[in-house]
Amino acid sequence: MIKRIFGEYVGIYTLPNAKSYNEDLIKYAYFADSLTTQFKEHIESCKTREEKISRLALSEQIMRRAHFLPEFPTVWFDDVMWALNEYVKELGDQMYQRSFPFSAPYISSSWSNLIPPGKNIKSHDHSRFNARFSVAYYPKFLNNQGDLYIEDTKLATNEKMYPHKDFPLREKIECEESRLVIFPGYVWHHTEHNKSNEDRINISCDIKYLGIDMDVPPVHLVEELTSALQQTIKQTFKFHYERKMDN
């Protein structure tokens, strides 16, 4: 289903195979949260400012690429691509979209958000990551954990966060278990505060395109970059598992 909100097209879908990976996604969210804590402690132990900045940048790049980590259930991406296909089909002529080899979608980044009681996700968009589309998914959702709000992208941030009562400057998307929401990467969004007694969990990803209509990078360059990232992740996880054994 597609809703048009402030002129933008927002897709809302229930994923067909959710029961096969929801629990694994929840486990990953807690794993990622513990790994992030370890990263922070490791960064604080660095002796120089330059080393801290380097470690911080490295940790951010790794944690935004969950699909490269062995703990992440990558089968989820099959359903993400199913939802993307449904979204593009529903848009039809309203979205210029040519298929492979002219354009081919891929997951450029993915991560988890674990929001404790009393907290929320503040207003933001994904323009700085050049995302074509952004995805939010809920492997578990309880009442009062904070629905998703789509904002009027044309307005200033303070107007979007604190809308005047006479103007609908943001619109709520009700969240529920196994629901996926997809929208253009430049669309501003935020969540309500988590008013439950449990952590609010969502899994997100950004989608970009390659192809003849966009970019076709040299194969060797992609292989070299992927190999370097995988090597960095292996070294990082060696640190993680060694520390885990020490504890």
PDB file of C-alpha atoms in Angstrom:
ATOM      1  CA  MET A   1       0.000   0.000   0.000  1.00  0.00           C
ATOM      2  CA  ILE A   2       1.199   3.497  -0.815  1.00  0.00           C
ATOM      3  CA  LYS A   3       0.215   6.666   1.010  1.00  0.00           C
ATOM      4  CA  ARG A   4       0.921  10.084  -0.447  1.00  0.00           C
ATOM      5  CA  ILE A   5       2.101  12.368   2.339  1.00  0.00           C
ATOM      6  CA  PHE A   6       3.067  15.997   1.624  1.00  0.00           C
ATOM      7  CA  GLY A   7       3.520  15.020  -2.026  1.00  0.00           C
ATOM      8  CA  GLU A   8       5.881  12.128  -1.204  1.00  0.00           C
ATOM      9  CA  TYR A   9       5.115   8.443  -1.770  1.00  0.00           C
ATOM     10  CA  VAL A  10       5.425   6.257   1.335  1.00  0.00           C
ATOM     11  CA  GLY A  11       5.108   2.479   0.976  1.00  0.00           C
ATOM     12  CA  ILE A  12       3.730   0.385   3.843  1.00  0.00           C
ATOM     13  CA  TYR A  13       3.996  -3.409   3.671  1.00  0.00           C
ATOM     14  CA  THR A  14       3.745  -6.473   5.893  1.00  0.00           C
ATOM     15  CA  LEU A  15       6.656  -8.758   5.032  1.00  0.00           C
ATOM     16  CA  PRO A  16       5.597 -12.284   3.987  1.00  0.00           C
ATOM     17  CA  ASN A  17       8.348 -14.268   5.727  1.00  0.00           C
ATOM     18  CA  ALA A  18       8.662 -12.186   8.900  1.00  0.00           C
ATOM     19  CA  LYS A  19       8.249 -15.067  11.329  1.00  0.00           C
ATOM     20  CA  SER A  20      11.344 -16.754   9.908  1.00  0.00           C
ATOM     21  CA  TYR A  21      13.736 -13.930  10.871  1.00  0.00           C
ATOM     22  CA  ASN A  22      12.100 -11.556  13.371  1.00  0.00           C
ATOM     23  CA  GLU A  23      13.662 -13.219  16.406  1.00  0.00           C
ATOM     24  CA  ASP A  24      17.088 -13.200  14.752  1.00  0.00           C
ATOM     25  CA  LEU A  25      16.740  -9.489  13.961  1.00  0.00           C
ATOM     26  CA  ILE A  26      15.881  -8.782  17.601  1.00  0.00           C
ATOM     27  CA  LYS A  27      18.929 -10.761  18.738  1.00  0.00           C
ATOM     28  CA  TYR A  28      21.074  -8.826  16.283  1.00  0.00           C
ATOM     29  CA  ALA A  29      19.811  -5.488  17.646  1.00  0.00           C
ATOM     30  CA  TYR A  30      20.995  -6.395  21.147  1.00  0.00           C
ATOM     31  CA  PHE A  31      24.267  -7.759  19.796  1.00  0.00           C
ATOM     32  CA  ALA A  32      24.866  -4.506  17.887  1.00  0.00           C
ATOM     33  CA  ASP A  33      24.051  -2.483  20.993  1.00  0.00           C
ATOM     34  CA  SER A  34      26.626  -4.396  23.046  1.00  0.00           C
ATOM     35  CA  LEU A  35      29.207  -4.054  20.280  1.00  0.00           C
ATOM     36  CA  THR A  36      28.583  -0.303  20.108  1.00  0.00           C
ATOM     37  CA  THR A  37      29.193  -0.069  23.853  1.00  0.00           C
ATOM     38  CA  GLN A  38      32.490  -1.878  23.419  1.00  0.00           C
ATOM     39  CA  PHE A  39      33.468   0.448  20.601  1.00  0.00           C
ATOM     40  CA  LYS A  40      32.767   3.459  22.812  1.00  0.00           C
ATOM     41  CA  GLU A  41      34.884   2.059  25.632  1.00  0.00           C
ATOM     42  CA  HIS A  42      37.686   1.266  23.202  1.00  0.00           C
ATOM     43  CA  ILE A  43      37.542   4.764  21.717  1.00  0.00           C
ATOM     44  CA  GLU A  44      37.702   6.328  25.179  1.00  0.00           C
ATOM     45  CA  SER A  45      40.852   4.333  25.896  1.00  0.00           C
ATOM     46  CA  CYS A  46      42.671   5.816  22.868  1.00  0.00           C
ATOM     47  CA  LYS A  47      45.495   8.110  23.929  1.00  0.00           C
ATOM     48  CA  THR A  48      45.441  10.667  21.113  1.00  0.00           C
ATOM     49  CA  ARG A  49      42.653  12.719  19.551  1.00  0.00           C
ATOM     50  CA  GLU A  50      43.618  11.508  16.084  1.00  0.00           C
ATOM     51  CA  GLU A  51      43.353   7.886  17.162  1.00  0.00           C
ATOM     52  CA  LYS A  52      39.929   8.530  18.721  1.00  0.00           C
ATOM     53  CA  ILE A  53      38.636  10.168  15.531  1.00  0.00           C
ATOM     54  CA  SER A  54      39.964   7.287  13.428  1.00  0.00           C
ATOM     55  CA  ARG A  55      38.388   4.657  15.674  1.00  0.00           C
ATOM     56  CA  LEU A  56      35.091   6.516  15.796  1.00  0.00           C
ATOM     57  CA  ALA A  57      34.893   6.762  12.001  1.00  0.00           C
ATOM     58  CA  LEU A  58      35.735   3.068  11.687  1.00  0.00           C
ATOM     59  CA  SER A  59      33.085   2.008  14.200  1.00  0.00           C
ATOM     60  CA  GLU A  60      30.404   4.097  12.479  1.00  0.00           C
ATOM     61  CA  GLN A  61      31.200   2.606   9.084  1.00  0.00           C
ATOM     62  CA  ILE A  62      31.078  -0.955  10.426  1.00  0.00           C
ATOM     63  CA  MET A  63      27.886  -0.512  12.444  1.00  0.00           C
ATOM     64  CA  ARG A  64      26.113   0.969   9.401  1.00  0.00           C
ATOM     65  CA  ARG A  65      26.908  -2.162   7.394  1.00  0.00           C
ATOM     66  CA  ALA A  66      25.070  -4.819   9.363  1.00  0.00           C
ATOM     67  CA  HIS A  67      24.706  -6.919   6.205  1.00  0.00           C
ATOM     68  CA  PHE A  68      28.454  -7.615   6.321  1.00  0.00           C
ATOM     69  CA  LEU A  69      28.383  -8.882   9.906  1.00  0.00           C
ATOM     70  CA  PRO A  70      28.068 -12.647  10.510  1.00  0.00           C
ATOM     71  CA  GLU A  71      25.365 -12.205  13.171  1.00  0.00           C
ATOM     72  CA  PHE A  72      22.928 -10.459  10.816  1.00  0.00           C
ATOM     73  CA  PRO A  73      20.146 -12.577   9.216  1.00  0.00           C
ATOM     74  CA  THR A  74      20.631 -11.474   5.618  1.00  0.00           C
ATOM     75  CA  VAL A  75      17.548 -13.450   4.502  1.00  0.00           C
ATOM     76  CA  TRP A  76      15.613 -10.342   5.605  1.00  0.00           C
ATOM     77  CA  PHE A  77      16.938  -8.485   2.556  1.00  0.00           C
ATOM     78  CA  ASP A  78      15.026 -10.843   0.239  1.00  0.00           C
ATOM     79  CA  ASP A  79      11.787  -9.490   1.676  1.00  0.00           C
ATOM     80  CA  VAL A  80      13.118  -5.919   1.583  1.00  0.00           C
ATOM     81  CA  MET A  81      13.675  -6.295  -2.139  1.00  0.00           C
ATOM     82  CA  TRP A  82      10.199  -7.818  -2.510  1.00  0.00           C
ATOM     83  CA  ALA A  83       8.742  -4.720  -0.792  1.00  0.00           C
ATOM     84  CA  LEU A  84      10.835  -2.410  -2.996  1.00  0.00           C
ATOM     85  CA  ASN A  85       9.542  -4.193  -6.100  1.00  0.00           C
ATOM     86  CA  GLU A  86       5.936  -3.793  -4.902  1.00  0.00           C
ATOM     87  CA  TYR A  87       6.570  -0.121  -4.142  1.00  0.00           C
ATOM     88  CA  VAL A  88       8.022   0.593  -7.578  1.00  0.00           C
ATOM     89  CA  LYS A  89       5.231  -1.364  -9.294  1.00  0.00           C
ATOM     90  CA  GLU A  90       2.557   0.605  -7.445  1.00  0.00           C
ATOM     91  CA  LEU A  91       4.165   3.908  -8.380  1.00  0.00           C
ATOM     92  CA  GLY A  92       4.163   2.930 -12.051  1.00  0.00           C
ATOM     93  CA  ASP A  93       4.517   5.890 -14.411  1.00  0.00           C
ATOM     94  CA  GLN A  94       4.946   8.276 -11.476  1.00  0.00           C
ATOM     95  CA  MET A  95       8.466   6.946 -11.043  1.00  0.00           C
ATOM     96  CA  TYR A  96      10.922   6.671 -13.893  1.00  0.00           C
ATOM     97  CA  GLN A  97      12.322   3.195 -13.367  1.00  0.00           C
ATOM     98  CA  ARG A  98      14.073   1.021 -15.909  1.00  0.00           C
ATOM     99  CA  SER A  99      15.100  -2.488 -14.940  1.00  0.00           C
ATOM    100  CA  PHE A 100      18.448  -4.300 -15.104  1.00  0.00           C
ATOM    101  CA  PRO A 101      20.915  -3.578 -16.660  1.00  0.00           C
ATOM    102  CA  PHE A 102      19.784   0.048 -16.783  1.00  0.00           C
ATOM    103  CA  SER A 103      19.273   0.148 -13.023  1.00  0.00           C
ATOM    104  CA  ALA A 104      19.695  -2.351 -10.215  1.00  0.00           C
ATOM    105  CA  PRO A 105      18.973  -1.704  -6.521  1.00  0.00           C
ATOM    106  CA  TYR A 106      21.351  -2.730  -3.763  1.00  0.00           C
ATOM    107  CA  ILE A 107      21.618  -2.328   0.006  1.00  0.00           C
ATOM    108  CA  SER A 108      24.162   0.411   0.604  1.00  0.00           C
ATOM    109  CA  SER A 109      23.897   0.474   4.402  1.00  0.00           C
ATOM    110  CA  SER A 110      21.937  -1.227   7.170  1.00  0.00           C
ATOM    111  CA  TRP A 111      21.745  -0.897  10.934  1.00  0.00           C
ATOM    112  CA  SER A 112      19.574  -1.432  14.007  1.00  0.00           C
ATOM    113  CA  ASN A 113      18.029   1.073  16.410  1.00  0.00           C
ATOM    114  CA  LEU A 114      17.411   0.065  19.995  1.00  0.00           C
ATOM    115  CA  ILE A 115      15.480   2.842  21.741  1.00  0.00           C
ATOM    116  CA  PRO A 116      15.060   2.483  25.525  1.00  0.00           C
ATOM    117  CA  PRO A 117      11.954   3.660  27.403  1.00  0.00           C
ATOM    118  CA  GLY A 118      11.618   7.452  27.470  1.00  0.00           C
ATOM    119  CA  LYS A 119      13.748   8.041  24.365  1.00  0.00           C
ATOM    120  CA  ASN A 120      12.945   8.643  20.696  1.00  0.00           C
ATOM    121  CA  ILE A 121      14.575   9.004  17.282  1.00  0.00           C
ATOM    122  CA  LYS A 122      14.912  12.693  16.499  1.00  0.00           C
ATOM    123  CA  SER A 123      14.093  14.445  13.233  1.00  0.00           C
ATOM    124  CA  HIS A 124      16.482  13.560  10.393  1.00  0.00           C
ATOM    125  CA  ASP A 125      16.755  12.432   6.794  1.00  0.00           C
ATOM    126  CA  HIS A 126      19.274  10.288   4.907  1.00  0.00           C
ATOM    127  CA  SER A 127      20.388  12.799   2.292  1.00  0.00           C
ATOM    128  CA  ARG A 128      23.964  12.831   3.543  1.00  0.00           C
ATOM    129  CA  PHE A 129      24.199   9.149   2.626  1.00  0.00           C
ATOM    130  CA  ASN A 130      22.770   9.813  -0.858  1.00  0.00           C
ATOM    131  CA  ALA A 131      20.086   7.187  -0.243  1.00  0.00           C
ATOM    132  CA  ARG A 132      17.570   6.714  -3.062  1.00  0.00           C
ATOM    133  CA  PHE A 133      15.171   5.045  -0.624  1.00  0.00           C
ATOM    134  CA  SER A 134      15.199   4.452   3.127  1.00  0.00           C
ATOM    135  CA  VAL A 135      13.547   1.575   4.965  1.00  0.00           C
ATOM    136  CA  ALA A 136      12.317   1.132   8.536  1.00  0.00           C
ATOM    137  CA  TYR A 137      11.198  -2.306   9.752  1.00  0.00           C
ATOM    138  CA  TYR A 138       9.748  -3.514  13.042  1.00  0.00           C
ATOM    139  CA  PRO A 139      10.524  -7.125  14.041  1.00  0.00           C
ATOM    140  CA  LYS A 140       8.654  -6.417  17.286  1.00  0.00           C
ATOM    141  CA  PHE A 141       6.383  -3.572  18.311  1.00  0.00           C
ATOM    142  CA  LEU A 142       4.298  -2.890  21.412  1.00  0.00           C
ATOM    143  CA  ASN A 143       1.665  -0.284  22.140  1.00  0.00           C
ATOM    144  CA  ASN A 144       3.055   3.108  23.161  1.00  0.00           C
ATOM    145  CA  GLN A 145       6.556   2.411  21.803  1.00  0.00           C
ATOM    146  CA  GLY A 146       6.379   5.419  19.488  1.00  0.00           C
ATOM    147  CA  ASP A 147       4.938   5.559  15.986  1.00  0.00           C
ATOM    148  CA  LEU A 148       6.830   6.904  12.985  1.00  0.00           C
ATOM    149  CA  TYR A 149       6.146  10.444  11.723  1.00  0.00           C
ATOM    150  CA  ILE A 150       6.703  11.607   8.166  1.00  0.00           C
ATOM    151  CA  GLU A 151       7.405  15.337   8.057  1.00  0.00           C
ATOM    152  CA  ASP A 152       6.837  18.030   5.487  1.00  0.00           C
ATOM    153  CA  THR A 153      10.341  18.112   4.018  1.00  0.00           C
ATOM    154  CA  LYS A 154       9.878  21.659   2.704  1.00  0.00           C
ATOM    155  CA  LEU A 155       9.638  23.151   6.204  1.00  0.00           C
ATOM    156  CA  ALA A 156      12.343  24.129   8.677  1.00  0.00           C
ATOM    157  CA  THR A 157      13.204  21.567  11.359  1.00  0.00           C
ATOM    158  CA  ASN A 158      11.666  23.505  14.248  1.00  0.00           C
ATOM    159  CA  GLU A 159       8.371  23.790  12.356  1.00  0.00           C
ATOM    160  CA  LYS A 160       8.361  20.072  11.632  1.00  0.00           C
ATOM    161  CA  MET A 161       9.076  19.051  15.192  1.00  0.00           C
ATOM    162  CA  TYR A 162       6.650  21.517  16.772  1.00  0.00           C
ATOM    163  CA  PRO A 163       3.849  21.979  14.231  1.00  0.00           C
ATOM    164  CA  HIS A 164       1.222  24.694  14.630  1.00  0.00           C
ATOM    165  CA  LYS A 165      -2.130  23.179  15.643  1.00  0.00           C
ATOM    166  CA  ASP A 166      -3.828  24.565  12.520  1.00  0.00           C
ATOM    167  CA  PHE A 167      -1.439  22.960  10.039  1.00  0.00           C
ATOM    168  CA  PRO A 168      -0.797  19.213   9.538  1.00  0.00           C
ATOM    169  CA  LEU A 169       2.958  19.506   9.170  1.00  0.00           C
ATOM    170  CA  ARG A 170       3.647  15.888  10.025  1.00  0.00           C
ATOM    171  CA  GLU A 171       1.663  12.683   9.541  1.00  0.00           C
ATOM    172  CA  LYS A 172       1.754   9.522  11.608  1.00  0.00           C
ATOM    173  CA  ILE A 173       2.501   6.071  10.242  1.00  0.00           C
ATOM    174  CA  GLU A 174       1.263   3.514  12.730  1.00  0.00           C
ATOM    175  CA  CYS A 175       3.945   0.939  13.477  1.00  0.00           C
ATOM    176  CA  GLU A 176       3.256  -2.720  14.097  1.00  0.00           C
ATOM    177  CA  GLU A 177       5.164  -5.983  14.206  1.00  0.00           C
ATOM    178  CA  SER A 178       6.459  -7.172  10.795  1.00  0.00           C
ATOM    179  CA  ARG A 179       5.603  -3.855   9.120  1.00  0.00           C
ATOM    180  CA  LEU A 180       8.064  -2.242   6.697  1.00  0.00           C
ATOM    181  CA  VAL A 181       7.928   1.411   5.673  1.00  0.00           C
ATOM    182  CA  ILE A 182       9.821   2.695   2.619  1.00  0.00           C
ATOM    183  CA  PHE A 183      10.201   6.294   1.437  1.00  0.00           C
ATOM    184  CA  PRO A 184      12.630   8.538  -0.507  1.00  0.00           C
ATOM    185  CA  GLY A 185      15.900   9.069   1.341  1.00  0.00           C
ATOM    186  CA  TYR A 186      15.491  12.845   1.480  1.00  0.00           C
ATOM    187  CA  VAL A 187      12.201  12.668   3.429  1.00  0.00           C
ATOM    188  CA  TRP A 188      12.480  13.922   7.011  1.00  0.00           C
ATOM    189  CA  HIS A 189      11.094  11.679   9.739  1.00  0.00           C
ATOM    190  CA  HIS A 190      11.174  11.031  13.478  1.00  0.00           C
ATOM    191  CA  THR A 191       9.430   8.894  16.109  1.00  0.00           C
ATOM    192  CA  GLU A 192       7.353   9.517  19.180  1.00  0.00           C
ATOM    193  CA  HIS A 193       8.918   8.804  22.560  1.00  0.00           C
ATOM    194  CA  ASN A 194       8.915   5.206  23.709  1.00  0.00           C
ATOM    195  CA  LYS A 195       6.323   5.195  26.497  1.00  0.00           C
ATOM    196  CA  SER A 196       6.459   1.451  27.105  1.00  0.00           C
ATOM    197  CA  ASN A 197       8.631  -0.402  29.610  1.00  0.00           C
ATOM    198  CA  GLU A 198      10.571  -2.269  26.907  1.00  0.00           C
ATOM    199  CA  ASP A 199      13.136  -1.338  24.263  1.00  0.00           C
ATOM    200  CA  ARG A 200      11.773  -0.226  20.905  1.00  0.00           C
ATOM    201  CA  ILE A 201      13.552  -2.088  18.091  1.00  0.00           C
ATOM    202  CA  ASN A 202      13.680  -1.311  14.424  1.00  0.00           C
ATOM    203  CA  ILE A 203      15.962  -2.417  11.613  1.00  0.00           C
ATOM    204  CA  SER A 204      16.770   0.077   8.872  1.00  0.00           C
ATOM    205  CA  CYS A 205      18.573   0.181   5.571  1.00  0.00           C
ATOM    206  CA  ASP A 206      19.295   2.540   2.707  1.00  0.00           C
ATOM    207  CA  ILE A 207      18.911   1.548  -0.922  1.00  0.00           C
ATOM    208  CA  LYS A 208      20.895   2.893  -3.849  1.00  0.00           C
ATOM    209  CA  TYR A 209      21.050   1.981  -7.535  1.00  0.00           C
ATOM    210  CA  LEU A 210      23.755   0.968  -9.962  1.00  0.00           C
ATOM    211  CA  GLY A 211      23.351   0.452 -13.686  1.00  0.00           C
ATOM    212  CA  ILE A 212      23.826   1.881 -17.143  1.00  0.00           C
ATOM    213  CA  ASP A 213      21.547   4.828 -16.268  1.00  0.00           C
ATOM    214  CA  MET A 214      23.586   5.551 -13.126  1.00  0.00           C
ATOM    215  CA  ASP A 215      27.107   4.338 -12.354  1.00  0.00           C
ATOM    216  CA  VAL A 216      28.880   1.134 -13.341  1.00  0.00           C
ATOM    217  CA  PRO A 217      32.057   0.963 -11.215  1.00  0.00           C
ATOM    218  CA  PRO A 218      34.982  -1.242 -12.310  1.00  0.00           C
ATOM    219  CA  VAL A 219      34.588  -4.788 -10.981  1.00  0.00           C
ATOM    220  CA  HIS A 220      38.129  -4.930  -9.591  1.00  0.00           C
ATOM    221  CA  LEU A 221      37.561  -1.749  -7.587  1.00  0.00           C
ATOM    222  CA  VAL A 222      34.367  -3.095  -6.010  1.00  0.00           C
ATOM    223  CA  GLU A 223      36.126  -6.375  -5.183  1.00  0.00           C
ATOM    224  CA  GLU A 224      39.088  -4.569  -3.610  1.00  0.00           C
ATOM    225  CA  LEU A 225      36.882  -2.308  -1.490  1.00  0.00           C
ATOM    226  CA  THR A 226      34.678  -5.202  -0.380  1.00  0.00           C
ATOM    227  CA  SER A 227      37.699  -7.291   0.499  1.00  0.00           C
ATOM    228  CA  ALA A 228      39.234  -4.434   2.513  1.00  0.00           C
ATOM    229  CA  LEU A 229      35.980  -3.912   4.432  1.00  0.00           C
ATOM    230  CA  GLN A 230      35.633  -7.629   5.172  1.00  0.00           C
ATOM    231  CA  GLN A 231      39.222  -7.742   6.420  1.00  0.00           C
ATOM    232  CA  THR A 232      38.587  -4.755   8.675  1.00  0.00           C
ATOM    233  CA  ILE A 233      35.463  -6.430  10.053  1.00  0.00           C
ATOM    234  CA  LYS A 234      37.385  -9.649  10.745  1.00  0.00           C
ATOM    235  CA  GLN A 235      40.026  -7.737  12.684  1.00  0.00           C
ATOM    236  CA  THR A 236      37.330  -5.863  14.600  1.00  0.00           C
ATOM    237  CA  PHE A 237      35.496  -9.035  15.458  1.00  0.00           C
ATOM    238  CA  LYS A 238      38.709 -10.645  16.612  1.00  0.00           C
ATOM    239  CA  PHE A 239      38.934  -7.813  19.140  1.00  0.00           C
ATOM    240  CA  HIS A 240      35.277  -8.379  20.079  1.00  0.00           C
ATOM    241  CA  TYR A 241      35.548 -12.117  20.600  1.00  0.00           C
ATOM    242  CA  GLU A 242      38.881 -11.941  22.415  1.00  0.00           C
ATOM    243  CA  ARG A 243      37.359  -9.411  24.790  1.00  0.00           C
ATOM    244  CA  LYS A 244      34.265 -11.580  25.200  1.00  0.00           C
ATOM    245  CA  MET A 245      36.443 -14.578  26.162  1.00  0.00           C
ATOM    246  CA  ASP A 246      38.403 -12.470  28.642  1.00  0.00           C
ATOM    247  CA  ASN A 247      35.140 -11.577  30.378  1.00  0.00           C
TER     248      ASN A 247
END
